[in-house]
CSV table of C-alpha atoms in Angstrom, one decimal:
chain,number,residue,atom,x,y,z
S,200,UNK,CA,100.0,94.0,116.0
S,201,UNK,CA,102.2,92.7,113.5
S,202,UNK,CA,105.2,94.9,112.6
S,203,UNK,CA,105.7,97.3,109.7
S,204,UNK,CA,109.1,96.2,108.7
S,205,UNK,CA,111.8,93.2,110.1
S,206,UNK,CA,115.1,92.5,109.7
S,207,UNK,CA,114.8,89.4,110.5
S,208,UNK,CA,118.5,87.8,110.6
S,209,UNK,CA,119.8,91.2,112.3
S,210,UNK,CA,116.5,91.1,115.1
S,211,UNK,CA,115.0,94.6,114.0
S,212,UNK,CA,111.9,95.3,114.0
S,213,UNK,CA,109.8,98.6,113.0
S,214,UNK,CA,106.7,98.0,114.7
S,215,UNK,CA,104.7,100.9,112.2
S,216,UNK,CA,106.2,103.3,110.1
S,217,UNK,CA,103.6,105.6,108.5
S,218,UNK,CA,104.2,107.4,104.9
S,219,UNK,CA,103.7,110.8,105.9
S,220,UNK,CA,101.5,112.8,108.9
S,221,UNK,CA,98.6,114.6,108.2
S,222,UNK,CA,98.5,118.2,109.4
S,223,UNK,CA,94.5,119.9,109.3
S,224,UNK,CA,93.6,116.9,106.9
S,225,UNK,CA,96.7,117.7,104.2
S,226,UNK,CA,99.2,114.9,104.2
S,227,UNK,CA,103.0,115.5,103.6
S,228,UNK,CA,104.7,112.8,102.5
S,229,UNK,CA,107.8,111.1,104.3
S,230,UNK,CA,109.5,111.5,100.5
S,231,UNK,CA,109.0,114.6,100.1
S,232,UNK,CA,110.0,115.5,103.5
S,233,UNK,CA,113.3,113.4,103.5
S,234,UNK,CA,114.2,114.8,100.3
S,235,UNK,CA,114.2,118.4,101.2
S,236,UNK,CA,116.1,117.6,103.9
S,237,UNK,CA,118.9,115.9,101.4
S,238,UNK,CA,119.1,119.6,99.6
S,239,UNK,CA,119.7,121.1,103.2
S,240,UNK,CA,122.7,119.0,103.8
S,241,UNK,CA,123.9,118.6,100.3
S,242,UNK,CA,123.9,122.8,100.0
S,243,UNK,CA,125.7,122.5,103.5
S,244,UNK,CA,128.1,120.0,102.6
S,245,UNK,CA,129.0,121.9,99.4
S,246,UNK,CA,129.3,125.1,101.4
S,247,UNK,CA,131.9,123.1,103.7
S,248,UNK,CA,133.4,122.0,100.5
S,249,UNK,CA,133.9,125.5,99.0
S,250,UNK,CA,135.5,126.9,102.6
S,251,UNK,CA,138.2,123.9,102.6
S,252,UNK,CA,139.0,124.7,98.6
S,253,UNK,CA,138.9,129.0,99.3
S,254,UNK,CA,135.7,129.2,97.5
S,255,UNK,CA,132.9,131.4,98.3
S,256,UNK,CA,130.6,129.7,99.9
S,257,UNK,CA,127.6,131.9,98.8
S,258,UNK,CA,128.4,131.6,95.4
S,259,UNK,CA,126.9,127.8,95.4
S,260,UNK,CA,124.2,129.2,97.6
S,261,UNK,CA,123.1,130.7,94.4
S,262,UNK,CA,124.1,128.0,92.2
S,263,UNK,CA,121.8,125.9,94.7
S,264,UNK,CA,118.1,127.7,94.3
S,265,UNK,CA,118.8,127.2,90.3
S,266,UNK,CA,120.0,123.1,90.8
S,267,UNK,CA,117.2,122.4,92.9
S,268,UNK,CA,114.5,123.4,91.2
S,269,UNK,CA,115.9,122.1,87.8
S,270,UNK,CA,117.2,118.5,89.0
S,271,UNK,CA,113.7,118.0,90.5
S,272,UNK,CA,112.1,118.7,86.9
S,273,UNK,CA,114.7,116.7,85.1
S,274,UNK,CA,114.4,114.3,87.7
S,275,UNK,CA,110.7,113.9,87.0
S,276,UNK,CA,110.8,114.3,83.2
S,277,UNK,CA,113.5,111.4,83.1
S,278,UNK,CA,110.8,109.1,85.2
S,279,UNK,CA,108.3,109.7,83.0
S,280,UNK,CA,109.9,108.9,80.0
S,281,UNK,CA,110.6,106.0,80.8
S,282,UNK,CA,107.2,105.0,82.5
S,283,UNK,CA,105.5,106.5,79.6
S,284,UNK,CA,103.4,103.8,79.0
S,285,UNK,CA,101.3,104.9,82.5
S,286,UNK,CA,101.4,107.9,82.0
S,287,UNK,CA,100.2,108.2,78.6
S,288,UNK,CA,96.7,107.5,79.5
S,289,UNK,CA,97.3,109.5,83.6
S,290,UNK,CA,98.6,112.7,82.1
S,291,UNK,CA,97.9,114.5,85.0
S,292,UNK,CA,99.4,112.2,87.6
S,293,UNK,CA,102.5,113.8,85.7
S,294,UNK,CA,102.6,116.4,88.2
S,295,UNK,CA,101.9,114.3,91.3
S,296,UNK,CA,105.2,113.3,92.8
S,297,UNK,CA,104.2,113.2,96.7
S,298,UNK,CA,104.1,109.3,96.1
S,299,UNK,CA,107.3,109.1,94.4
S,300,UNK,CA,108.8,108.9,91.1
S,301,UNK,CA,111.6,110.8,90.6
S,302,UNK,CA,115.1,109.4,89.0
S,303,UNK,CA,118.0,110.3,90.4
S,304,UNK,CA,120.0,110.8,87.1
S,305,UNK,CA,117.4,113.0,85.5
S,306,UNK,CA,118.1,115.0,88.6
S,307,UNK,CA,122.0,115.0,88.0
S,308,UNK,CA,121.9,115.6,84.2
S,309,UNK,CA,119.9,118.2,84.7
S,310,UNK,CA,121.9,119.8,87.7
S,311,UNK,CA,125.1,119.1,85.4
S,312,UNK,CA,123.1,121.1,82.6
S,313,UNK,CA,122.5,123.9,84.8
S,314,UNK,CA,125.5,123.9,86.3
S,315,UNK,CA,127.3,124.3,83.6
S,316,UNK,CA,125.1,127.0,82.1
S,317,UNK,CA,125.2,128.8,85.7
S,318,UNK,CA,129.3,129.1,85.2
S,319,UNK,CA,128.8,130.7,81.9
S,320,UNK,CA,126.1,133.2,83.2
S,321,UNK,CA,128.7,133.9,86.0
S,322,UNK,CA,132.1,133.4,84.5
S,323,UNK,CA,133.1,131.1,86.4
S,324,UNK,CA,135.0,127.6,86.2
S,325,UNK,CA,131.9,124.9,85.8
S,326,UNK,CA,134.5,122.2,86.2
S,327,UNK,CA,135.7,124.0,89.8
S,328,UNK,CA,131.9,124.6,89.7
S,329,UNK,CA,130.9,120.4,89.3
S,330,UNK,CA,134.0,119.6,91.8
S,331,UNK,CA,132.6,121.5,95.0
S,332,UNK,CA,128.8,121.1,93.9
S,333,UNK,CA,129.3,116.8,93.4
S,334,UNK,CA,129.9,116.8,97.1
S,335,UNK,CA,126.7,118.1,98.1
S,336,UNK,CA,124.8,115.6,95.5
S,337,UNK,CA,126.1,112.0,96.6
S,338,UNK,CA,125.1,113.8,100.2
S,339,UNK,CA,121.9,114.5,98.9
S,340,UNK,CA,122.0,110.5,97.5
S,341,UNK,CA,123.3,109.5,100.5
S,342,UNK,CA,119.9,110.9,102.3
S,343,UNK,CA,116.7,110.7,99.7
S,344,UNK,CA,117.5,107.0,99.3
S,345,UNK,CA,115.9,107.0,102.8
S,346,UNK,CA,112.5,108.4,101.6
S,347,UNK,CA,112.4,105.4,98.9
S,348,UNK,CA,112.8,103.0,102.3
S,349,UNK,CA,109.5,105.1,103.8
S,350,UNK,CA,107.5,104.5,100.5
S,351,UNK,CA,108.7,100.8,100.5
S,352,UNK,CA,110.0,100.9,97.2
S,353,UNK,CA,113.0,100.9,95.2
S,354,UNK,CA,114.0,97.2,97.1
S,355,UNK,CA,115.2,94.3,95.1
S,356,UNK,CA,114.4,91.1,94.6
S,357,UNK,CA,114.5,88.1,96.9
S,358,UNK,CA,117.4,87.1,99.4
S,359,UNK,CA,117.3,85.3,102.3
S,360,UNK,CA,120.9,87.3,103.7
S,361,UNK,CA,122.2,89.2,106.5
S,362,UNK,CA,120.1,92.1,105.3
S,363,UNK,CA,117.1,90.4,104.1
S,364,UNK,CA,114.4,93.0,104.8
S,365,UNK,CA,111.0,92.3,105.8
S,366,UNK,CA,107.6,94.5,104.0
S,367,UNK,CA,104.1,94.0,104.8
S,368,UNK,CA,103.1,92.7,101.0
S,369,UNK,CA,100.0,94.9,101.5
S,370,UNK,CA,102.3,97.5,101.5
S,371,UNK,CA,103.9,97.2,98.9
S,372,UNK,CA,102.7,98.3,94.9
S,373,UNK,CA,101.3,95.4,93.1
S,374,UNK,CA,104.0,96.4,90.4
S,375,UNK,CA,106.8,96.4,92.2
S,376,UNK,CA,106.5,92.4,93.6
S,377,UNK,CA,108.2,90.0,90.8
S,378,UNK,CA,107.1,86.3,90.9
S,379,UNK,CA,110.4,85.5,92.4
S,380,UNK,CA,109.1,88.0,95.2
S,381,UNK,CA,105.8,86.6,95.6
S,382,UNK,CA,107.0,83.1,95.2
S,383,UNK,CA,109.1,83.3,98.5
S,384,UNK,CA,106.6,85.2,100.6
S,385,UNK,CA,105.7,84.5,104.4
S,386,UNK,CA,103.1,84.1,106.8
S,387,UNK,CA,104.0,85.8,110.7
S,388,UNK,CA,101.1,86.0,113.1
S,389,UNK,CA,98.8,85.8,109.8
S,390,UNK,CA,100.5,88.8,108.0
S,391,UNK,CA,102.0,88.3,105.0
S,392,UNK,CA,105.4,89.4,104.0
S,393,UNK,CA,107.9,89.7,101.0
S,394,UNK,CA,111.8,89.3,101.8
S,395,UNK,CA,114.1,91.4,99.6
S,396,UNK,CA,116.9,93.3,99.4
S,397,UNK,CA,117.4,96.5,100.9
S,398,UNK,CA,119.1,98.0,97.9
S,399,UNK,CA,118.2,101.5,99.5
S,400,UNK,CA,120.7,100.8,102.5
S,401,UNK,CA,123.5,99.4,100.1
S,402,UNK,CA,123.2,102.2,97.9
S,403,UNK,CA,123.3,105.1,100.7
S,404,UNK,CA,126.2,103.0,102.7
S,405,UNK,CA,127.9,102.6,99.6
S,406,UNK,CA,127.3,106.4,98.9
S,407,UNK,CA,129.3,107.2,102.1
S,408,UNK,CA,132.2,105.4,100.8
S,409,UNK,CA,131.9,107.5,97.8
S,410,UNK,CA,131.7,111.1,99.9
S,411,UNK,CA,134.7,109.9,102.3
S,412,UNK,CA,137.1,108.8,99.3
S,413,UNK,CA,136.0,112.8,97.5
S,414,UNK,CA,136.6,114.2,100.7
S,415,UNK,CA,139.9,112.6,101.3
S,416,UNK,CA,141.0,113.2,97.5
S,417,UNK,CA,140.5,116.7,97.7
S,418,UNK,CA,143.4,117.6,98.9
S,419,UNK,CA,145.6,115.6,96.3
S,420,UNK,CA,143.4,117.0,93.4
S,421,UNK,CA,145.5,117.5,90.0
S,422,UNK,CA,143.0,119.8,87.9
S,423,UNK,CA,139.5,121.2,88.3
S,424,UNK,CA,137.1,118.4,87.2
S,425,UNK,CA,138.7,115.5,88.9
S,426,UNK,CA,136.8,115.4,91.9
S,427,UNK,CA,133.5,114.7,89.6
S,428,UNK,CA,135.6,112.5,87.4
S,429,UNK,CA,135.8,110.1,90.6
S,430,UNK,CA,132.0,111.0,91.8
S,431,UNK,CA,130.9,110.0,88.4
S,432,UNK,CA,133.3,106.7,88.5
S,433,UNK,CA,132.5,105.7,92.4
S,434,UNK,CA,128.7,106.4,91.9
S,435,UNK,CA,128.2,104.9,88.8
S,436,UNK,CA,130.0,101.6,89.9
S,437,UNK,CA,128.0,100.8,92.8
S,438,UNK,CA,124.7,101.8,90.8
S,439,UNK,CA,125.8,99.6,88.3
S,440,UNK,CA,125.3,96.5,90.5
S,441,UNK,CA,122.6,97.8,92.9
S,442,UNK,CA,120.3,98.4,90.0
S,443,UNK,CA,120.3,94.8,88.8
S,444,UNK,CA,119.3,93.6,92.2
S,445,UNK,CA,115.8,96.3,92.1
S,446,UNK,CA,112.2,94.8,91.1
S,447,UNK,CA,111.4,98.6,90.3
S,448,UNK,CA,113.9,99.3,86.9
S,449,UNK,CA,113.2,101.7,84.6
S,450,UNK,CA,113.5,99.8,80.9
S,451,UNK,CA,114.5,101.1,77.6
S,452,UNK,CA,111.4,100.3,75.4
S,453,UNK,CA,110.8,97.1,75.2
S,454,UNK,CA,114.3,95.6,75.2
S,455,UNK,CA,114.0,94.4,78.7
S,456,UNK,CA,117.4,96.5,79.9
S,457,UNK,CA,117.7,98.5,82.5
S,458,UNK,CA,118.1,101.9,81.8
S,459,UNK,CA,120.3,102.9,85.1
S,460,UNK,CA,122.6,100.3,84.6
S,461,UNK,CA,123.2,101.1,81.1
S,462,UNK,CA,124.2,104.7,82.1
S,463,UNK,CA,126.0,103.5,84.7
S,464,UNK,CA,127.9,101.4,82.8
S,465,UNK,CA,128.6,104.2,80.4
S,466,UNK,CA,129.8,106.7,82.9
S,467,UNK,CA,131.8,104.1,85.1
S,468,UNK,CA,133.7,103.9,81.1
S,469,UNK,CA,134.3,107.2,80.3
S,470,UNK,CA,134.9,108.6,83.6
S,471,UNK,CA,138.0,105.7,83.8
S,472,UNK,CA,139.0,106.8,80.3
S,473,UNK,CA,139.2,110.2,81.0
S,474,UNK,CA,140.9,109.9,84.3
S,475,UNK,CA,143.7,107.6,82.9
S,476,UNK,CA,144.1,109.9,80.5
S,477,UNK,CA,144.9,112.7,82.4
S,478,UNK,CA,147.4,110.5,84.9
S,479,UNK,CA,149.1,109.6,81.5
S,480,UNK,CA,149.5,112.7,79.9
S,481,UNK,CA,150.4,114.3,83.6
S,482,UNK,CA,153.1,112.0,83.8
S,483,UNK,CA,154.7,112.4,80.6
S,484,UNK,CA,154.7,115.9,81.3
S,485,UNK,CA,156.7,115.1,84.5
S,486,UNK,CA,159.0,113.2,82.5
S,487,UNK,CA,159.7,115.9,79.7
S,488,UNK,CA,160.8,118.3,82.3
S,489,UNK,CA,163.0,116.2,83.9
């Protein structure tokens, strides 16, 4: 029986990988499960994060239940606006996610949102607040990119590299395969598979470079807010480039751009501008008193 998934230049193979298991005739999706899992550790790692900055850890605990629930609604909303033209004439597939389709940066604007509204509610720092909590997300990143490899989505387009990954093409969504895909597909022991990239592994790899650098930082940050200054920067830099590589972008209205790597773009900007501005101003302070 012909493998699931192969790596072919590194000599992997996944003989079968499944999307789910199916429990008295209900099916729960790999996804969904993998993605839970991401809020586990991400609330751990932001509970970590809060002990090694004398926080209370209980306080994000809280902070957690509200961020949850509202990143996974902004995440969806943001999906669907930009795949409106589906779901204009599916309007209930709306609320059926156990397939997929949720964007990551509906899920952090709207955790930002709430986030800040939560340190109003409870008079507390939300900069301090985004700091502690930013830890948690890129762990969260780190881990759900992992569902989109069970779904076989969210891959890019050809490459025949060390990484070259390996799908069954009758796996795969019709919508998701690009001519360039299609047009460099093979035949193993009568199966037929697409090559692409991976872009799921190089975003979570690159995602633990992100967490280790924030980690690292912490102790040499200057004022609250920088922490998610350098999330927003590292993140949106390596999304940037991993975007244009995906089959699967979501598109601003028929201009053709991607609309990740547009906001990527935007944060990697302002993020840089903002955090250059502070090391300016904190230097001339220095200076003054001296």
């Amino acid at each position: 029986m012909a493998p699931d998934i192969r790596f072919p230049h590194l000599g992997i193979e996944i003989a079968s990988l499944g999307k789910g298991i199916t429990i008295g005739g209900f099916t729960i999706a790999f996804y969904g499960m993998i993605i839970a899992f991401g809020m586990v550790m991400g609330y751990l790692m932001t509970a970590f994060q809060a002990k090694r900055t004398g926080q209370e850890p209980d306080l994000y605990l809280d902070l957690a239940l509200w961020d949850i629930v509202f990143a996974v609604i902004g995440a969806r909303i943001y999906y669907v606006i930009f795949t409106w033209d589906y779901y204009k004439d599916n309007l209930l597939q709306i609320f059926n996610t156990r397939g997929g389709g949720l964007a990551i940066y509906g899920g952090v604007i709207a955790g930002v949102i709430t986030t800040i509204i939560f340190g109003k509610v409870r008079k507390q720092n939300f900069f301090q607040l985004l700091d502690t909590a930013c830890i948690g997300l890129i762990t969260g990143q780190i881990i759900g990119r992992w569902g989109n490899f069970c779904n076989r989505e969210a891959f890019g387009g050809y490459t025949n590299g060390l990484f070259a990954m390996q799908l069954k093409q009758s796996d795969v969504a019709a919508s998701n395969l690009t001519h360039s895909v299609l047009k460099h597909a093979v035949e193993i022991d009568g199966t037929r598979y697409i090559q692409v990239h991976p872009t799921f592994l190089y975003e979570s790899l690159w995602n633990i470079g992100v967490l280790i650098i924030l980690l690292l930082f912490t102790k040499h940050r200057k004022y609250n807010g920088q922490i998610f200054l350098i999330y927003l920067l590292g993140y949106g830099l390596g999304r940037a480039w991993i975007e244009g590589l995906r089959t699967d972008q979501l598109i601003f209205f028929g201009t053709g751009v991607a609309v990740s790597q547009v906001l990527s773009g935007g944060l990697v900007v302002a993020s840089a501008a903002i955090l250059i501005y502070r090391f300016v101003k904190d230097r001339q302070k220095v200076k003054s008193v001296q």
